[in-house]
Amino acid sequence: MTLLSINGVRRKFGDVTALDGVSLDIAEGEFFALLGPSGCGKTTLLRILAGFETLDEGTVTLAGDDLTKVPAHRRPINLMFQSYALFPHLSVAANIAYGLQREGLPKGVIKQRVDEVLERVGLAHAAKRRPQQLSGGQRQRVALARAIVKRPRLLLLDEPLSALDRKVRAEMQLWLKQLQHEVGITFVVVTHDQEEAMSMADRIAVLNHGAVEQIADPVTLYGSPATHFVADFIGANNFFSGTAVDDGLSTEVFGFLPARGGVTGPALLAVRPEQVSLTGDLLTGRVLDVSFYGGLSRVAVLVAGHDTPVLVHQHGAPRVAAGDAVKLGWAAEDAVVVRA
Amino acid sequence: MAMRRVPFFLTYVFLWIPILVVVGMSFNAGDSPFNWGGFSFRWYGELAADEEIRQGLVNTLIVATGSTALSTVLGTLLAVGLARHTRSKLLDAVATLPVILPDIVLAIGLLAFYALVQLTLGLYSVLLAHAVFGTAAVAAVVRTRLATTDPSLEEASRDLGANGFTTFWRITLPSLAPGVVAGALLAFTLSVDEFVIAFFTAGPQSPTLPIVIYSMVRFGVTPEINALATVLLAVTFTAILAAQRLTRLAGSR
């Protein structure tokens, strides 16, 4: 069931178009990600949903009700800020109780719900502390607790993991996903980090220059990017340019290269490094460099007539050395042709 | 090593010698403010009994308290307004200018203004005059505090269901509190020892303490003045230390 429906939303700041006709639907209970580089309009869209920004054109509805006319403090939507925005003069418990007090709930109910959520985020022992006395990961848990205790229809998370160090990040990533599953609230994460989006979200909308490039689940997004931008932005890719033909791409230098098609005219063939084998018969080249990453070896192959080295990933230890002559190949279903 | 510190110590001595002399001489038992005649609290006693000084002190406290209250409210609103409604650096600078403007300029201006609106001079005219630079002082301090607070705090409050008023009262004001208190203390100390503006704008029946002191000194300095200066010093010192402590607390957040 569709919970949030965004339709043809446009927003301009002076001469800059932040959102250029964005449309997308988010289902009830979904973990959705808005992914894109900085300046792609994802933050503007988030602020429109939260009620801190207005739109020039288009509609936003939540469960069928027009959201644009509801002021921020009356929306059944909560936002977890990138800076967490914890109130420094209030204790952890008081921070979490703040939103419930605004609803005019009785004291007993507030205390019970605060205790409950503190327990859930594993911070029951820190209820009386001030935000400044907590670690980054703990602050994030408080910010999250403060938002979910309101039981919103929709929870917005602005770059939720960006302020955390690497180790805590991985932990929180897993935890966020579990938590979303447990509380059953619809999550919308805004992020520029494709790994963050891929690992947590059920579906991802990739934004670029204020427009949606593709909306799909992570596997589809990775395996069948719809545009050059998506193919380039998500994961590593090797690109070859030419003209789209049936079952592949026709190039001037390498002749026919096989791939899944669907487009016509000038096009790019994109193939992932892990799909390229060193035992094929499509291209010939010489190994430029080999780097070993433990479970993975990255091989860069110089192919005459191609201006960037072709990247190849091999499982385990490298089986080639720099200077070796190699032949590259891939299966047609592992490569995709996108519009140039 | 020791030689290198000499300029530092000399500067310190230069700063504090006049003040130490005044404090020392206030405990002088003799009649002369310049010759030591033994230790005594005599002049503090005389000071306490002096009706003119007591009236001046009362006037000063009324002016300082009133103008501090007024400037704290106005200055805080001004600072928040500046942060929210303008990006102009000029407007920002002009708002806090009255603090560093020469007193005499402000004094003449206020006197001219009072004459223009035909306001008779009294204690309230001094109070209003002091509120002018007090407001600017509070605004300057609160502005600094505002610059270091996370602007998303107010948005977070609204997001959690608070309207504009509740947000200001429960979030904006408390997070500015250290700055507001420090600004108020600053406005208070500035008002207590302010002479030039008070001299221009006070009515003849309501002199503030600095004016009383001035008229006493015109007939010759007595050790009583030294005692009074020492008391004033203690009061100002306490207020400034408190203000510094609060601003530092604010900064460490």
Tab-separated table of C-alpha atoms in Angstrom, chain B residues 1-250:
chain	number	residue	atom	x	y	z
B	1	MET	CA	64.317	33.097	31.639
B	2	ALA	CA	63.631	35.452	34.526
B	3	MET	CA	64.813	38.479	32.550
B	4	ARG	CA	62.364	37.770	29.788
B	5	ARG	CA	59.474	38.002	32.181
B	6	VAL	CA	60.392	41.498	33.366
B	7	PRO	CA	58.364	43.387	30.699
B	8	PHE	CA	55.365	41.250	31.537
B	9	PHE	CA	55.586	42.037	35.244
B	10	LEU	CA	56.215	45.728	34.591
B	11	THR	CA	53.083	45.938	32.464
B	12	TYR	CA	51.115	44.286	35.184
B	13	VAL	CA	52.432	46.709	37.780
B	14	PHE	CA	51.584	49.596	35.474
B	15	LEU	CA	48.032	48.304	35.209
B	16	TRP	CA	47.423	47.731	38.862
B	17	ILE	CA	49.469	50.325	40.824
B	18	PRO	CA	46.792	53.053	40.754
B	19	ILE	CA	44.127	50.634	41.854
B	20	LEU	CA	46.257	49.156	44.620
B	21	VAL	CA	47.057	52.648	45.907
B	22	VAL	CA	43.364	53.499	46.126
B	23	VAL	CA	42.555	50.260	47.908
B	24	GLY	CA	45.482	50.704	50.310
B	25	MET	CA	44.695	54.310	51.114
B	26	SER	CA	41.062	53.501	51.799
B	27	PHE	CA	42.235	51.880	55.030
B	28	ASN	CA	44.104	55.041	56.025
B	29	ALA	CA	43.284	56.300	59.503
B	30	GLY	CA	44.463	59.858	58.810
B	31	ASP	CA	42.576	62.751	57.208
B	32	SER	CA	44.844	63.083	54.208
B	33	PRO	CA	44.211	60.903	51.205
B	34	PHE	CA	47.931	60.927	50.393
B	35	ASN	CA	49.773	60.365	53.705
B	36	TRP	CA	49.517	57.115	55.548
B	37	GLY	CA	48.280	57.538	59.118
B	38	GLY	CA	47.789	53.960	60.231
B	39	PHE	CA	45.262	51.216	59.451
B	40	SER	CA	41.585	51.789	60.103
B	41	PHE	CA	38.072	51.115	58.804
B	42	ARG	CA	37.161	54.682	59.768
B	43	TRP	CA	36.347	55.878	56.245
B	44	TYR	CA	34.124	52.909	55.536
B	45	GLY	CA	32.102	53.960	58.584
B	46	GLU	CA	31.890	57.547	57.386
B	47	LEU	CA	30.948	56.300	53.954
B	48	ALA	CA	28.048	54.297	55.353
B	49	ALA	CA	26.810	57.351	57.224
B	50	ASP	CA	26.986	59.707	54.234
B	51	GLU	CA	23.409	60.505	53.146
B	52	GLU	CA	24.406	61.989	49.786
B	53	ILE	CA	26.383	58.927	48.801
B	54	ARG	CA	23.666	56.591	49.925
B	55	GLN	CA	21.139	58.458	47.773
B	56	GLY	CA	23.558	58.297	44.835
B	57	LEU	CA	24.021	54.574	45.365
B	58	VAL	CA	20.268	53.981	45.464
B	59	ASN	CA	19.862	55.986	42.246
B	60	THR	CA	22.637	54.050	40.570
B	61	LEU	CA	21.141	50.721	41.597
B	62	ILE	CA	17.719	51.748	40.275
B	63	VAL	CA	19.248	52.839	36.968
B	64	ALA	CA	21.486	49.780	36.653
B	65	THR	CA	18.770	47.260	37.539
B	66	GLY	CA	16.135	48.897	35.360
B	67	SER	CA	18.366	49.411	32.349
B	68	THR	CA	19.769	45.880	32.678
B	69	ALA	CA	16.281	44.386	32.696
B	70	LEU	CA	15.278	46.447	29.682
B	71	SER	CA	18.469	45.807	27.726
B	72	THR	CA	18.460	42.073	28.465
B	73	VAL	CA	15.033	41.636	26.913
B	74	LEU	CA	15.644	43.983	23.978
B	75	GLY	CA	19.217	42.816	23.374
B	76	THR	CA	18.232	39.133	23.275
B	77	LEU	CA	15.390	39.827	20.861
B	78	LEU	CA	17.722	41.957	18.746
B	79	ALA	CA	20.338	39.193	18.582
B	80	VAL	CA	17.781	36.535	17.637
B	81	GLY	CA	16.252	38.877	15.067
B	82	LEU	CA	19.649	39.646	13.558
B	83	ALA	CA	20.443	35.955	13.264
B	84	ARG	CA	17.069	35.075	11.765
B	85	HIS	CA	15.989	37.915	9.582
B	86	THR	CA	19.089	39.425	8.070
B	87	ARG	CA	22.256	38.329	6.380
B	88	SER	CA	23.607	41.875	6.275
B	89	LYS	CA	26.984	42.160	7.992
B	90	LEU	CA	26.545	45.936	8.127
B	91	LEU	CA	23.269	45.736	10.043
B	92	ASP	CA	24.964	43.323	12.402
B	93	ALA	CA	27.882	45.645	13.067
B	94	VAL	CA	25.715	48.754	13.431
B	95	ALA	CA	23.505	47.008	15.987
B	96	THR	CA	26.343	46.559	18.439
B	97	LEU	CA	28.030	49.891	17.675
B	98	PRO	CA	26.591	51.860	20.634
B	99	VAL	CA	28.838	49.858	22.998
B	100	ILE	CA	32.041	51.091	21.405
B	101	LEU	CA	30.791	54.530	20.381
B	102	PRO	CA	32.448	57.323	22.427
B	103	ASP	CA	30.191	57.999	25.425
B	104	ILE	CA	30.194	61.689	24.724
B	105	VAL	CA	28.636	61.134	21.279
B	106	LEU	CA	25.835	59.063	22.744
B	107	ALA	CA	25.412	61.570	25.601
B	108	ILE	CA	25.043	64.570	23.312
B	109	GLY	CA	22.767	62.652	21.010
B	110	LEU	CA	20.490	61.528	23.814
B	111	LEU	CA	20.346	64.981	25.353
B	112	ALA	CA	19.407	66.477	21.994
B	113	PHE	CA	16.799	63.767	21.520
B	114	TYR	CA	15.272	64.324	24.971
B	115	ALA	CA	15.133	68.068	24.280
B	116	LEU	CA	13.463	67.352	20.953
B	117	VAL	CA	10.718	65.230	22.474
B	118	GLN	CA	10.561	67.619	25.453
B	119	LEU	CA	11.234	64.994	28.065
B	120	THR	CA	12.110	66.411	31.472
B	121	LEU	CA	15.275	64.884	32.841
B	122	GLY	CA	15.083	62.590	35.844
B	123	LEU	CA	16.215	59.172	36.870
B	124	TYR	CA	14.242	57.464	34.106
B	125	SER	CA	16.051	59.465	31.426
B	126	VAL	CA	19.353	57.998	32.650
B	127	LEU	CA	17.776	54.555	32.795
B	128	LEU	CA	16.634	54.792	29.160
B	129	ALA	CA	19.998	56.179	28.090
B	130	HIS	CA	21.846	53.309	29.743
B	131	ALA	CA	19.449	50.834	28.176
B	132	VAL	CA	20.667	52.043	24.768
B	133	PHE	CA	24.246	50.843	25.125
B	134	GLY	CA	23.118	48.025	27.418
B	135	THR	CA	20.916	46.598	24.651
B	136	ALA	CA	23.821	46.727	22.231
B	137	ALA	CA	26.098	45.002	24.755
B	138	VAL	CA	23.616	42.197	25.430
B	139	ALA	CA	23.000	41.770	21.702
B	140	ALA	CA	26.739	41.465	21.066
B	141	VAL	CA	27.190	38.747	23.694
B	142	VAL	CA	24.064	36.789	22.764
B	143	ARG	CA	25.016	37.019	19.095
B	144	THR	CA	28.287	35.204	19.822
B	145	ARG	CA	26.399	32.527	21.684
B	146	LEU	CA	23.923	32.156	18.820
B	147	ALA	CA	26.738	31.656	16.347
B	148	THR	CA	27.851	28.523	18.190
B	149	THR	CA	24.399	26.943	18.622
B	150	ASP	CA	23.185	24.350	16.172
B	151	PRO	CA	20.500	25.991	13.992
B	152	SER	CA	18.734	22.666	13.582
B	153	LEU	CA	17.775	22.659	17.294
B	154	GLU	CA	14.771	24.867	16.555
B	155	GLU	CA	13.792	22.752	13.579
B	156	ALA	CA	14.077	19.643	15.729
B	157	SER	CA	11.717	21.230	18.224
B	158	ARG	CA	9.159	22.018	15.538
B	159	ASP	CA	9.585	18.550	14.089
B	160	LEU	CA	8.714	17.102	17.480
B	161	GLY	CA	5.450	19.021	17.565
B	162	ALA	CA	6.269	22.352	19.218
B	163	ASN	CA	4.865	25.599	17.802
B	164	GLY	CA	6.918	28.769	17.385
B	165	PHE	CA	6.311	30.124	20.871
B	166	THR	CA	7.034	26.849	22.673
B	167	THR	CA	10.188	26.420	20.601
B	168	PHE	CA	11.449	29.878	21.560
B	169	TRP	CA	10.593	29.451	25.233
B	170	ARG	CA	11.797	25.870	25.715
B	171	ILE	CA	14.649	25.528	23.259
B	172	THR	CA	15.968	28.830	21.896
B	173	LEU	CA	16.017	30.737	25.177
B	174	PRO	CA	17.513	27.985	27.382
B	175	SER	CA	20.266	27.269	24.884
B	176	LEU	CA	21.062	31.000	24.848
B	177	ALA	CA	20.791	31.369	28.630
B	178	PRO	CA	24.534	31.535	29.416
B	179	GLY	CA	24.944	34.286	26.831
B	180	VAL	CA	21.897	36.166	28.100
B	181	VAL	CA	23.143	36.083	31.708
B	182	ALA	CA	26.653	37.131	30.717
B	183	GLY	CA	25.217	39.975	28.634
B	184	ALA	CA	23.030	41.126	31.509
B	185	LEU	CA	25.991	41.220	33.901
B	186	LEU	CA	27.979	43.184	31.361
B	187	ALA	CA	25.142	45.694	30.923
B	188	PHE	CA	24.895	46.002	34.719
B	189	THR	CA	28.594	46.737	35.261
B	190	LEU	CA	28.678	49.175	32.355
B	191	SER	CA	25.741	51.047	33.859
B	192	VAL	CA	27.035	51.145	37.452
B	193	ASP	CA	30.181	53.150	36.687
B	194	GLU	CA	28.914	55.101	33.701
B	195	PHE	CA	29.541	58.821	34.171
B	196	VAL	CA	29.431	60.869	30.957
B	197	ILE	CA	26.004	59.834	29.706
B	198	ALA	CA	24.519	59.949	33.211
B	199	PHE	CA	25.984	63.438	33.736
B	200	PHE	CA	24.260	64.681	30.575
B	201	THR	CA	20.919	62.991	31.041
B	202	ALA	CA	20.319	62.964	34.808
B	203	GLY	CA	17.962	65.455	36.392
B	204	PRO	CA	19.494	67.818	39.010
B	205	GLN	CA	17.588	66.072	41.839
B	206	SER	CA	18.677	62.566	40.919
B	207	PRO	CA	22.439	62.226	40.551
B	208	THR	CA	23.864	58.754	40.201
B	209	LEU	CA	26.817	57.619	42.293
B	210	PRO	CA	29.557	58.568	39.793
B	211	ILE	CA	28.089	62.072	39.620
B	212	VAL	CA	28.007	62.327	43.412
B	213	ILE	CA	31.649	61.261	43.564
B	214	TYR	CA	32.579	63.798	40.928
B	215	SER	CA	30.992	66.649	42.836
B	216	MET	CA	32.674	65.502	46.065
B	217	VAL	CA	36.080	65.385	44.425
B	218	ARG	CA	35.675	68.929	43.183
B	219	PHE	CA	35.956	70.054	46.804
B	220	GLY	CA	39.036	67.924	47.413
B	221	VAL	CA	39.717	64.235	47.650
B	222	THR	CA	39.036	62.653	51.043
B	223	PRO	CA	39.927	59.071	51.997
B	224	GLU	CA	36.176	58.476	51.994
B	225	ILE	CA	36.351	58.532	48.190
B	226	ASN	CA	39.031	55.866	48.330
B	227	ALA	CA	36.793	53.671	50.448
B	228	LEU	CA	33.928	54.203	48.026
B	229	ALA	CA	36.143	53.404	45.044
B	230	THR	CA	37.231	50.179	46.743
B	231	VAL	CA	33.616	49.126	47.307
B	232	LEU	CA	32.748	49.884	43.689
B	233	LEU	CA	35.802	47.948	42.558
B	234	ALA	CA	34.719	44.905	44.533
B	235	VAL	CA	31.208	45.007	43.072
B	236	THR	CA	32.373	45.437	39.471
B	237	PHE	CA	35.040	42.791	39.851
B	238	THR	CA	32.548	40.225	41.090
B	239	ALA	CA	30.160	40.935	38.251
B	240	ILE	CA	32.875	40.733	35.579
B	241	LEU	CA	34.289	37.497	36.967
B	242	ALA	CA	30.822	36.009	36.993
B	243	ALA	CA	30.237	37.149	33.397
B	244	GLN	CA	33.547	35.662	32.245
B	245	ARG	CA	32.874	32.394	33.997
B	246	LEU	CA	29.450	32.117	32.363
B	247	THR	CA	30.728	32.967	28.891
B	248	ARG	CA	33.481	30.411	29.250
B	249	LEU	CA	30.968	27.787	30.315
B	250	ALA	CA	28.956	28.737	27.278
